[in-house]
Short mmCIF file of N, CA and C in Angstrom, two decimals:
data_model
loop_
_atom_site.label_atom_id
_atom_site.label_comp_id
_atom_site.label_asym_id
_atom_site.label_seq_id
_atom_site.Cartn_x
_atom_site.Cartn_y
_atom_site.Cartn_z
N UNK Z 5 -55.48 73.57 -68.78
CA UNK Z 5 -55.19 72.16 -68.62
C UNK Z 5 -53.68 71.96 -68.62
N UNK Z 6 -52.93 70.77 -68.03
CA UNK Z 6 -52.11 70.72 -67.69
C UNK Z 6 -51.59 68.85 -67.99
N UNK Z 7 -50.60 69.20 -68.62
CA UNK Z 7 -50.21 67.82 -69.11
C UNK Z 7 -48.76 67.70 -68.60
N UNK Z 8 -48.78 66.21 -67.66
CA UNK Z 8 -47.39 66.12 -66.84
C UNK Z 8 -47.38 64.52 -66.95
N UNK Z 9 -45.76 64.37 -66.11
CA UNK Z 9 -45.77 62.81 -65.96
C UNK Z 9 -46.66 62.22 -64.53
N UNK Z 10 -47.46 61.42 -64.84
CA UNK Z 10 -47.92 61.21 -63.78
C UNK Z 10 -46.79 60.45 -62.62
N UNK Z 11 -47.31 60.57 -60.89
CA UNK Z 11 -46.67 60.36 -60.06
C UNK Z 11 -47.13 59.28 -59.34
N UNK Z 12 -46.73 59.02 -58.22
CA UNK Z 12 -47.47 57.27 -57.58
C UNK Z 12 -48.51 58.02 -56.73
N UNK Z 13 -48.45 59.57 -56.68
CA UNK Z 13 -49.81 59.91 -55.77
C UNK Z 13 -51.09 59.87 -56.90
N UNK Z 14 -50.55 59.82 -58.50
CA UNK Z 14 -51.74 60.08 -59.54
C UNK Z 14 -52.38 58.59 -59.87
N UNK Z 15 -52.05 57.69 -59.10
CA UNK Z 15 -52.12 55.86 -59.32
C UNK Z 15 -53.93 55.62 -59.07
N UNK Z 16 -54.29 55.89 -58.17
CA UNK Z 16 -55.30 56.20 -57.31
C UNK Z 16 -56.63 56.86 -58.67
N UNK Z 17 -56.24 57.89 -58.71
CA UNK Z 17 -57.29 58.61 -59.88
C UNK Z 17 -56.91 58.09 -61.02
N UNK Z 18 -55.68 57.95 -61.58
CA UNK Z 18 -55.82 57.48 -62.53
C UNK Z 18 -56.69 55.89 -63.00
N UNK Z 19 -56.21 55.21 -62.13
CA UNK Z 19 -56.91 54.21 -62.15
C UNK Z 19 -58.37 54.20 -62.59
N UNK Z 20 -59.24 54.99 -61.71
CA UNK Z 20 -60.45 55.71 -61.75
C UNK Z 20 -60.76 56.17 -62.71
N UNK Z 21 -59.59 57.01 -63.72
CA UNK Z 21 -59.97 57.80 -64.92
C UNK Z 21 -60.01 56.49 -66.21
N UNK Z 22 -59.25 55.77 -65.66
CA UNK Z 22 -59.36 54.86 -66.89
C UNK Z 22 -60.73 54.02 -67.03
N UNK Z 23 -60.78 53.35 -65.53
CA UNK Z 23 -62.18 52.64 -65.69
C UNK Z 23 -63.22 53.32 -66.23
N UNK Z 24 -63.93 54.21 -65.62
CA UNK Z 24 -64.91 55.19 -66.40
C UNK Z 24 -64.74 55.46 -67.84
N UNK Z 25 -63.57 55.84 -68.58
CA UNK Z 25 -63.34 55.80 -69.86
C UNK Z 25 -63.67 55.05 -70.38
N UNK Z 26 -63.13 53.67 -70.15
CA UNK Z 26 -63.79 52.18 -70.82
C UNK Z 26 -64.62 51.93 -70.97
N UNK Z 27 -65.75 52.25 -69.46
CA UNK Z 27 -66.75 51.75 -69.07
C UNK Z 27 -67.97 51.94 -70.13
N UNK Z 28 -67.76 52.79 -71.54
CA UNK Z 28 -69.24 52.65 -72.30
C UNK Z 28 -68.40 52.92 -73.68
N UNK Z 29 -66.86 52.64 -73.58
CA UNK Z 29 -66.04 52.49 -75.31
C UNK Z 29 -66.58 50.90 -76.14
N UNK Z 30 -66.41 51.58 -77.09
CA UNK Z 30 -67.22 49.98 -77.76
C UNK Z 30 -66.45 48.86 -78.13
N UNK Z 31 -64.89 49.17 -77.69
CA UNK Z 31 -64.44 48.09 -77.78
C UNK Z 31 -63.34 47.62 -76.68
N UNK Z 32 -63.89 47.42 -75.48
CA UNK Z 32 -63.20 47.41 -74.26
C UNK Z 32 -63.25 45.60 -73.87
N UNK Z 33 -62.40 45.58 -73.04
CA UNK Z 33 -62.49 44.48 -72.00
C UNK Z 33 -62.40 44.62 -70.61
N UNK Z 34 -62.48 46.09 -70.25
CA UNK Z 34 -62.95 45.84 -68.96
C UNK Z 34 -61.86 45.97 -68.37
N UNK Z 35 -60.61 45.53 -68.37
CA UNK Z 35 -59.15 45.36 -67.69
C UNK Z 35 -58.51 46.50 -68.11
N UNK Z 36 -58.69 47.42 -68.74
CA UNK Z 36 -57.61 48.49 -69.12
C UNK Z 36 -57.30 49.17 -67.93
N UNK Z 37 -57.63 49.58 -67.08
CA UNK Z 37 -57.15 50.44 -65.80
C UNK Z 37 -56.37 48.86 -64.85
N UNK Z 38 -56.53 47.78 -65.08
CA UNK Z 38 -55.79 46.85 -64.33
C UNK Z 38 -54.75 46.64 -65.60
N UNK Z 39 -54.28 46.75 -66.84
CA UNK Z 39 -53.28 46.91 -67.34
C UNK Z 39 -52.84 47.91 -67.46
N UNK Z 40 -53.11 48.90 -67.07
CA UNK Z 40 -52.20 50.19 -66.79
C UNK Z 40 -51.35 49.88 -65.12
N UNK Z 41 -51.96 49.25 -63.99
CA UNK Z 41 -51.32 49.39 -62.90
C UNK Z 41 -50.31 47.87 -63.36
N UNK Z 42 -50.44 46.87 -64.30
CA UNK Z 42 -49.40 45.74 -64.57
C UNK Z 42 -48.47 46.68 -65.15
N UNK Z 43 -48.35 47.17 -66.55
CA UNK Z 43 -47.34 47.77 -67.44
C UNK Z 43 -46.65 48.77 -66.47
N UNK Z 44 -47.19 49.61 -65.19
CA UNK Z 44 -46.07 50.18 -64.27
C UNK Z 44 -45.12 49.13 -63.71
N UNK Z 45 -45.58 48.24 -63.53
CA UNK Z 45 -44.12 47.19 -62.92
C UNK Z 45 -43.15 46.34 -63.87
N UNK Z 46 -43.98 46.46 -65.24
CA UNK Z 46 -42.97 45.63 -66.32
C UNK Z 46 -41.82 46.72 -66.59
N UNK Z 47 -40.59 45.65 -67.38
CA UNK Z 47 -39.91 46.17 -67.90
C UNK Z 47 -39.87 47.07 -69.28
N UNK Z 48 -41.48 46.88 -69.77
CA UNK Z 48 -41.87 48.08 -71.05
C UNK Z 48 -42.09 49.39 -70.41
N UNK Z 49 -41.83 49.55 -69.01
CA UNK Z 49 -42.63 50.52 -68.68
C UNK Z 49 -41.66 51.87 -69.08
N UNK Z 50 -42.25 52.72 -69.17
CA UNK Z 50 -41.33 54.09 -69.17
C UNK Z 50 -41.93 55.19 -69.04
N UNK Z 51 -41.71 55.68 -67.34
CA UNK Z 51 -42.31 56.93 -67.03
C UNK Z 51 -42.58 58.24 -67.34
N UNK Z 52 -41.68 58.50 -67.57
CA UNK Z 52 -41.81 59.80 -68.94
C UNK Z 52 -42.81 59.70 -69.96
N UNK Z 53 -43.74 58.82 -69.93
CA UNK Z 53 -44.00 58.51 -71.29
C UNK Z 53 -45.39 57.80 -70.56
N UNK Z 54 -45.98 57.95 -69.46
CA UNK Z 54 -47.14 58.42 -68.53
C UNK Z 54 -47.47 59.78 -68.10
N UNK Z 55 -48.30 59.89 -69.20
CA UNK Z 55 -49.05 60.92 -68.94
C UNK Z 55 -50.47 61.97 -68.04
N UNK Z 56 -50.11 62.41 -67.33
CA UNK Z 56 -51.78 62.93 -67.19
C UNK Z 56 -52.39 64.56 -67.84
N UNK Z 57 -53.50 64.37 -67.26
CA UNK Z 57 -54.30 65.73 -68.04
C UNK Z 57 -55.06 66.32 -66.68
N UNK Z 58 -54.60 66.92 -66.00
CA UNK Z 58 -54.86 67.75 -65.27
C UNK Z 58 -55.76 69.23 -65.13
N UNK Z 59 -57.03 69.29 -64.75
CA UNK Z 59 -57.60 70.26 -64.79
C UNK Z 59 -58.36 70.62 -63.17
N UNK Z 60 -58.01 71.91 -63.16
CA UNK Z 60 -58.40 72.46 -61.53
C UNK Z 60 -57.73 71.38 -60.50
N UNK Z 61 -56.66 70.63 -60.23
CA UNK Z 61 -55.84 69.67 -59.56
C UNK Z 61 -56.86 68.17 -59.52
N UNK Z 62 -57.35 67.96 -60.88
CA UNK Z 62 -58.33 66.86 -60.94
C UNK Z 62 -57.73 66.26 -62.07
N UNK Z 63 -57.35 65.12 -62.03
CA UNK Z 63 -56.71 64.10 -63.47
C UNK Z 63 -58.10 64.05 -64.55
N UNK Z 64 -58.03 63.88 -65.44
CA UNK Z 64 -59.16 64.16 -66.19
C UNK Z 64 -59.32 63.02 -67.58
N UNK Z 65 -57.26 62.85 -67.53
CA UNK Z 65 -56.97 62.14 -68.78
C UNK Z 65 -55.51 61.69 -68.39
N UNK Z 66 -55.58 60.81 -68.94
CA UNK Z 66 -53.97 59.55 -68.88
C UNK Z 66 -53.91 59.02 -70.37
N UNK Z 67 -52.53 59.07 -70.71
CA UNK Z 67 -52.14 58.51 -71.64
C UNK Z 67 -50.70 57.40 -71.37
N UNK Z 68 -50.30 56.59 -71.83
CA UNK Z 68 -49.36 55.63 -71.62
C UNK Z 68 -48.91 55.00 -72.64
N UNK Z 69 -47.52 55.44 -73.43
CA UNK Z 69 -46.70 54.43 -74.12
C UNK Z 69 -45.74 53.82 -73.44
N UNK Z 70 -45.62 52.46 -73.92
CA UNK Z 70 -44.53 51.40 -73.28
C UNK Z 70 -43.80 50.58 -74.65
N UNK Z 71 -42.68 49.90 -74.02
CA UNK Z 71 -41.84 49.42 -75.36
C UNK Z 71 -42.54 48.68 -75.48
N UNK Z 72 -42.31 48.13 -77.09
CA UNK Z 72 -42.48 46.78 -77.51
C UNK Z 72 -41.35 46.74 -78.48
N UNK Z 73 -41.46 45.31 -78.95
CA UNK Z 73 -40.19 45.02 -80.42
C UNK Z 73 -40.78 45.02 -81.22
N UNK Z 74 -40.28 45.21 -82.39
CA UNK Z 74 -40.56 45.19 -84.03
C UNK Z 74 -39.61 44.55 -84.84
N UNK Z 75 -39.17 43.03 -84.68
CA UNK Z 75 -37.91 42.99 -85.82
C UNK Z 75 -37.32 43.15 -84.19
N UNK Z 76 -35.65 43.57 -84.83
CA UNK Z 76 -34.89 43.96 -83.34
C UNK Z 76 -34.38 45.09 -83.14
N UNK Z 77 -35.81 45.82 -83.40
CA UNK Z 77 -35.90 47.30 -83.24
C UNK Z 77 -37.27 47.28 -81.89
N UNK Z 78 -36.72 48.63 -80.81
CA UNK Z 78 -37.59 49.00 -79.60
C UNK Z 78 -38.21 50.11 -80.15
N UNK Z 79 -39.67 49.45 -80.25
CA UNK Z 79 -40.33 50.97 -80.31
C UNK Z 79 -41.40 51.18 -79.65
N UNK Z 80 -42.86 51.85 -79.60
CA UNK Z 80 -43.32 52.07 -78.39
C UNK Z 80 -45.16 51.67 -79.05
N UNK Z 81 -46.01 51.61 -78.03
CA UNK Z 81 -47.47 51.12 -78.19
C UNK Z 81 -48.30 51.99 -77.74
N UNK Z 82 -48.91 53.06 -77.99
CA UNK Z 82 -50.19 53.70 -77.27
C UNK Z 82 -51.15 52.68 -76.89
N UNK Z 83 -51.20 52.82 -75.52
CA UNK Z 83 -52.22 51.82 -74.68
C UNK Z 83 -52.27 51.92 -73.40
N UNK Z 84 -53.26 52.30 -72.99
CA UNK Z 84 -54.25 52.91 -73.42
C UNK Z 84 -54.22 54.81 -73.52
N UNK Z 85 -55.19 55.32 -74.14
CA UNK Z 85 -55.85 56.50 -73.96
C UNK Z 85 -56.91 56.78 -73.65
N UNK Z 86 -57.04 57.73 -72.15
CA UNK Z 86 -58.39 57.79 -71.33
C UNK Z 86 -58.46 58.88 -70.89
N UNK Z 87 -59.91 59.32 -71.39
CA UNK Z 87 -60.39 61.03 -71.11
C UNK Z 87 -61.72 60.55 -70.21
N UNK Z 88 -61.94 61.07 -68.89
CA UNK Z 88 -63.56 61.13 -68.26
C UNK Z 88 -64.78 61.35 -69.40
N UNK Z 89 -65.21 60.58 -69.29
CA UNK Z 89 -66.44 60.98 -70.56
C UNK Z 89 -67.20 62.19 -70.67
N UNK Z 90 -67.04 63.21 -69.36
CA UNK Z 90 -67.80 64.57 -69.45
C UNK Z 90 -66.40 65.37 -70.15
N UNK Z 91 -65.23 64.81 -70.20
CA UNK Z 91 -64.22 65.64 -71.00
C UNK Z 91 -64.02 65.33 -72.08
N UNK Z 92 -64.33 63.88 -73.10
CA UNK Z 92 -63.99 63.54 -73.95
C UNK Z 92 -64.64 64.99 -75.16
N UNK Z 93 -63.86 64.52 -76.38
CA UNK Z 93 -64.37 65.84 -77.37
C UNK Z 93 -64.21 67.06 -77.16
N UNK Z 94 -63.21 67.06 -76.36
CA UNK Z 94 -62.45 68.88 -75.75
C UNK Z 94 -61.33 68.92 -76.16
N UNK Z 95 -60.32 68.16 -76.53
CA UNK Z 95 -59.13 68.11 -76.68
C UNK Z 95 -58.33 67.45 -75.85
N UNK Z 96 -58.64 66.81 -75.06
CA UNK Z 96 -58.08 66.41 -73.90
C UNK Z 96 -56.72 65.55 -74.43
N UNK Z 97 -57.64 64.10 -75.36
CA UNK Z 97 -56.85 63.46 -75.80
C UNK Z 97 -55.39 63.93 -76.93
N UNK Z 98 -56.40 64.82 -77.30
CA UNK Z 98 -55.42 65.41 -78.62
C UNK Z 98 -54.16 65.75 -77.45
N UNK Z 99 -54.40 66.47 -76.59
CA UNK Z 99 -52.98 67.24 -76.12
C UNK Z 99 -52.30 65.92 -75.65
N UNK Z 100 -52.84 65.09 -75.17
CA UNK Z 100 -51.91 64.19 -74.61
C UNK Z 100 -51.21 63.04 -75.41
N UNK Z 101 -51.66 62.74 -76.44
CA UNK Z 101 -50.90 62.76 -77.73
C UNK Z 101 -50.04 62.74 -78.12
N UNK Z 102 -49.97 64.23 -78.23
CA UNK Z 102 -49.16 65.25 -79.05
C UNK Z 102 -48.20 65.62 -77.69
N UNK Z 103 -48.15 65.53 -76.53
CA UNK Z 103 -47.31 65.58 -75.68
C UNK Z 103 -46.61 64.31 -75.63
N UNK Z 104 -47.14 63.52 -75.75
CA UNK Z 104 -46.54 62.12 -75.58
C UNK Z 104 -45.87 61.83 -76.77
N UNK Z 105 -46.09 62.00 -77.88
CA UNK Z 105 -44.91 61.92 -78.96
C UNK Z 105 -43.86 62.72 -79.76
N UNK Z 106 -44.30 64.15 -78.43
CA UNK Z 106 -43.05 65.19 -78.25
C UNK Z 106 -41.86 64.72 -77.35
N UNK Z 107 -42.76 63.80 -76.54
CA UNK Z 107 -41.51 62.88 -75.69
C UNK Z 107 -40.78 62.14 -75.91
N UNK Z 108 -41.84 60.71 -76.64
CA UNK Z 108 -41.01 60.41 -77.60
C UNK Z 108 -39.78 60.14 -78.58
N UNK Z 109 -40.09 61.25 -79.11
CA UNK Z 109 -38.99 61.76 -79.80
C UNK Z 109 -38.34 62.24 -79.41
N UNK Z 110 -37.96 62.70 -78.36
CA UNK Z 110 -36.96 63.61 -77.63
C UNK Z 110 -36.07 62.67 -76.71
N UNK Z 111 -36.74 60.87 -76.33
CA UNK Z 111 -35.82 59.90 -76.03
C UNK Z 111 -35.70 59.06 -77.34
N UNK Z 112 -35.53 59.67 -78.87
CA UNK Z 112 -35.24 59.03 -79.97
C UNK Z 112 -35.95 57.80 -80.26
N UNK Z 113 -37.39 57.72 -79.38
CA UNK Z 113 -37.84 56.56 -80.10
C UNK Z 113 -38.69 56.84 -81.90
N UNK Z 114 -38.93 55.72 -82.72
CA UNK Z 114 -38.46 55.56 -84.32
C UNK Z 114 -39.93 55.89 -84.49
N UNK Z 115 -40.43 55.14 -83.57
CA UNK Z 115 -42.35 54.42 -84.20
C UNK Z 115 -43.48 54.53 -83.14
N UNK Z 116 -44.30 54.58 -83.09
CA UNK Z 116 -45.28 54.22 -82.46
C UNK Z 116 -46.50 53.40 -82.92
N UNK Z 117 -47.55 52.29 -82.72
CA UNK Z 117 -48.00 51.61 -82.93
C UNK Z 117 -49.28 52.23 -81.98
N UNK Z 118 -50.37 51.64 -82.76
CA UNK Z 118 -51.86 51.95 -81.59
C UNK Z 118 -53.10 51.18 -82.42
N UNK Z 119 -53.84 49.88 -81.56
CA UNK Z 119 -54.98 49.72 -82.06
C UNK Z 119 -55.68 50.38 -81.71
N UNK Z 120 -56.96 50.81 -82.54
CA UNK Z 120 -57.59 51.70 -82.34
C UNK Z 120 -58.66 52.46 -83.09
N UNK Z 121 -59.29 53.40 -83.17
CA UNK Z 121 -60.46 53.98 -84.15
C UNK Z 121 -59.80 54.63 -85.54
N UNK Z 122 -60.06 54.10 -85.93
CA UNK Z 122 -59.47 54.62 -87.75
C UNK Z 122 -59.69 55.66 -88.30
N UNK Z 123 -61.09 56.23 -87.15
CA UNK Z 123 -61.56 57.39 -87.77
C UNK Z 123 -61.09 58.67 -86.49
N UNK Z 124 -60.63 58.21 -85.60
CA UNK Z 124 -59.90 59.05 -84.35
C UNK Z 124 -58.38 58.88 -84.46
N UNK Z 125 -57.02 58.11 -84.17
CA UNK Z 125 -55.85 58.34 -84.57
C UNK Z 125 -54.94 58.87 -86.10
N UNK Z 126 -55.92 58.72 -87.40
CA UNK Z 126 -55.37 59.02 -88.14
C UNK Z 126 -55.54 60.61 -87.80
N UNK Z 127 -56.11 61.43 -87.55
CA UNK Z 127 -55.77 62.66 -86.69
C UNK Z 127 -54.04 62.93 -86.50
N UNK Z 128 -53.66 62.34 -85.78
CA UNK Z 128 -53.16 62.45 -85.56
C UNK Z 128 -51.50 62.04 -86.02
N UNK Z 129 -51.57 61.45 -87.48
CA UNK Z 129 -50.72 60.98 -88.09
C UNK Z 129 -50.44 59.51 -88.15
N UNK Z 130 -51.11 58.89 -87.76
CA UNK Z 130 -51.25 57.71 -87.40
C UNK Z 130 -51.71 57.01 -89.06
N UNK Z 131 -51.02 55.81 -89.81
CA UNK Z 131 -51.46 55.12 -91.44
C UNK Z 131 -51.30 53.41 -90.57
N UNK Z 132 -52.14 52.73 -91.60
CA UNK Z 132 -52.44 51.49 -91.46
C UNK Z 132 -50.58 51.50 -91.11
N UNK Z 133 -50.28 50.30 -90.01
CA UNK Z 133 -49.19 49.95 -89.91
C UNK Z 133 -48.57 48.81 -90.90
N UNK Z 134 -48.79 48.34 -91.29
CA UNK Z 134 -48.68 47.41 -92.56
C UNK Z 134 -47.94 48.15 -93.66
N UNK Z 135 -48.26 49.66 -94.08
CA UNK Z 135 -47.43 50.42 -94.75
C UNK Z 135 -46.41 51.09 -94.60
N UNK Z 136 -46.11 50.74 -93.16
CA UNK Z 136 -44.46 50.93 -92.75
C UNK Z 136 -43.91 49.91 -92.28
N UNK Z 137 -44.51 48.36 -92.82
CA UNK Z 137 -43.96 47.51 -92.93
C UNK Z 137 -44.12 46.57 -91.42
N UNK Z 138 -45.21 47.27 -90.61
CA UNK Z 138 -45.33 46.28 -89.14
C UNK Z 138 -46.56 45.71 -89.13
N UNK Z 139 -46.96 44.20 -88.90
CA UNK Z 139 -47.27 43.86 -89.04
C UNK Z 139 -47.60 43.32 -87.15
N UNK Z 140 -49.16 42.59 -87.04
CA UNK Z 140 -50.21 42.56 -85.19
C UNK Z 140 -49.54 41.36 -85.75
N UNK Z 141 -49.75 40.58 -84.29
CA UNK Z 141 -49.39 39.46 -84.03
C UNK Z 141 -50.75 38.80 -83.86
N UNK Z 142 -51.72 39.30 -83.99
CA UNK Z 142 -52.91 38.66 -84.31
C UNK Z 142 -53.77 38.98 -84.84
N UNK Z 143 -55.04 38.70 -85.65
CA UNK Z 143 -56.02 39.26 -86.98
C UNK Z 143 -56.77 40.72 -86.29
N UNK Z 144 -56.48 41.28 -87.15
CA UNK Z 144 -56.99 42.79 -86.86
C UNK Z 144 -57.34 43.06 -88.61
N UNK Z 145 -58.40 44.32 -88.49
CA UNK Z 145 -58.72 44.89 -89.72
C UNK Z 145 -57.14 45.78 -90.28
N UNK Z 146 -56.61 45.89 -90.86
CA UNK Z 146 -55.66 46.84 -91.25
C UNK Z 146 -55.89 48.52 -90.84
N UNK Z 147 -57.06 48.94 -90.87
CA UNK Z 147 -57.42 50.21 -90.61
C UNK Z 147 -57.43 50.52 -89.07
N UNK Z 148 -57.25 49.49 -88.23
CA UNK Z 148 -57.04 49.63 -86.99
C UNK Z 148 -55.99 49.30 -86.30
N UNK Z 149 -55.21 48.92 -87.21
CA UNK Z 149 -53.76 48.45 -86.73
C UNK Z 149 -53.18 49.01 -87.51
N UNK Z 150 -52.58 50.83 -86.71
CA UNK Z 150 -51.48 51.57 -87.35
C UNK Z 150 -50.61 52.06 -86.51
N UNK Z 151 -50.16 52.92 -87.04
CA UNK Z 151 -48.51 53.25 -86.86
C UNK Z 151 -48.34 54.79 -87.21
N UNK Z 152 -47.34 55.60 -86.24
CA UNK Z 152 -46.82 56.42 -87.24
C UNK Z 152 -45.10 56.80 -86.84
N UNK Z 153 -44.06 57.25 -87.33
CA UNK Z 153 -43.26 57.46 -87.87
C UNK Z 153 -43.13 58.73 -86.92
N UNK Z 154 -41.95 58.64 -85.76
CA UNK Z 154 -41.74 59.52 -84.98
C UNK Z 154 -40.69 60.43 -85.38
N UNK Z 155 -39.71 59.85 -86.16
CA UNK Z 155 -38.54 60.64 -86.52
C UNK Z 155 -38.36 60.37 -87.78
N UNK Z 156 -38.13 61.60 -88.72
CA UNK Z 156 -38.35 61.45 -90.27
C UNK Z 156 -37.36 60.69 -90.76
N UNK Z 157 -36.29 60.62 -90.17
CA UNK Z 157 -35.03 59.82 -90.51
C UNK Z 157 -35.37 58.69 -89.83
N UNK Z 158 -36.16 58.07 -89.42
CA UNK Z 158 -36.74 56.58 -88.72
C UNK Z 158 -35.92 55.35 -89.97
N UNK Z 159 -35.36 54.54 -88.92
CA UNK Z 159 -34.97 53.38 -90.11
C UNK Z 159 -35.98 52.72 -90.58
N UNK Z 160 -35.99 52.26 -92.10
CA UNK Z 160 -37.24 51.59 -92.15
C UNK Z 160 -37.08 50.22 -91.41
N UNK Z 161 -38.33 49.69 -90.96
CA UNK Z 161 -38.42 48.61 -90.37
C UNK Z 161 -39.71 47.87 -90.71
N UNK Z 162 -39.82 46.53 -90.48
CA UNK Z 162 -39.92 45.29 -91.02
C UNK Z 162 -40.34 43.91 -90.17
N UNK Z 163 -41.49 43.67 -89.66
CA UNK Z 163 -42.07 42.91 -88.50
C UNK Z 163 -42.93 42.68 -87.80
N UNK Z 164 -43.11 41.26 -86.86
CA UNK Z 164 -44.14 41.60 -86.00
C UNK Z 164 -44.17 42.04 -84.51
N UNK Z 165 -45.18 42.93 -84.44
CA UNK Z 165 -45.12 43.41 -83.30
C UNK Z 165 -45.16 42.47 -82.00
N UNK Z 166 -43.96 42.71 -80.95
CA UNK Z 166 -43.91 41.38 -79.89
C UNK Z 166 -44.40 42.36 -78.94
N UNK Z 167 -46.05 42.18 -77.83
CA UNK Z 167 -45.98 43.54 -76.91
C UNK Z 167 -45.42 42.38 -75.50
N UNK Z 168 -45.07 43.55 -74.43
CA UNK Z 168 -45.14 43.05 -73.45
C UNK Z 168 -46.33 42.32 -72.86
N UNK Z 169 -45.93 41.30 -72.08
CA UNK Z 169 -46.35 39.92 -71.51
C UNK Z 169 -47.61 40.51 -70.87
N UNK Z 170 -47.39 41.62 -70.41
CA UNK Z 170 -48.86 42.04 -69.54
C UNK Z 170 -50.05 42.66 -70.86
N UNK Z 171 -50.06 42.22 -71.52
CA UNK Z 171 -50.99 42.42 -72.36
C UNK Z 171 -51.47 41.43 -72.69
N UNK Z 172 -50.75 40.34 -72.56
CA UNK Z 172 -51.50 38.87 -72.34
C UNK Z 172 -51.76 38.56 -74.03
N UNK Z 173 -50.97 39.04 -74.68
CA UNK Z 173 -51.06 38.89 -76.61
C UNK Z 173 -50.31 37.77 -76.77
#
């Protein structure tokens, strides 16, 4: 498997990979593959930081962080993460992840933020965000609204999360 930045020829499948992903998650709306093709034209967007998962020259999996603010600190949102459902539970997601917040950190971003399964991102280092002091801009359980801490020297920070406009929050 093969984890890269996706390109405007990967727009097409990806799209595709996302809908199907959604299409039986239990907590979808249906629009996530049409907010993945909005957040490419906003100004949160950041290509490096679009991912795919590539197997036998077939996309399989996409991942996508984009800025948001915290306070008047830029830091970044996992949204979405999408594996084909005959790939999910292989690792797919894990690598893309863990590629994506090798990136990350390597353009010095502090934080990352992700709603999400409480019992799937803490995997991955991911604690209620509230205990590093960030706080949704709208009612969520705490266990699904976390965070984790990209660089150990991260300033602490203090706020609510503002996402970009194409998320419609």
């Amino acid at each position: 498997m093969l984890i890269r930045q996706e390109n405007n020829k990967d727009f097409d499948q990806v799209y595709s990979v996302v809908k199907k992903a959604f299409q039986m998650a239990e907590h979808s709306d249906g629009n996530e593959q049409d907010l993945v093709v909005a957040l490419r034209k906003s100004d949160a967007f950041i290509p490096e930081l679009s991912l795919v998962a590539e197997m036998d020259g077939k996309i399989i999996g996409h991942i996508m962080f984009t800025k948001i603010e915290i306070g008047n600190h830029t830091a970044l949102t996992l949204a979405p993460l999408a594996v084909l459902p005959e790939y999910q539970k292989q690792g797919v997601g894990a690598a893309l992840i863990k590629e994506g917040h090798r990136i990350a950190k390597e353009l010095g971003y502090q934080y990352s933020v992700v709603l999400g399964s409480e019992r799937y991102y803490p995997r991955y280092g991911y604690i209620p965000a509230e205990q590093l002091g960030i706080k949704a801009p709208f009612e969520v359980a705490s266990e699904n609204f976390m965070a984790i801490k990209l660089q150990e020297n991260a300033e602490p920070i203090n706020g609510i999360v503002k996402y970009a406009k194409e998320f419609g929050i």
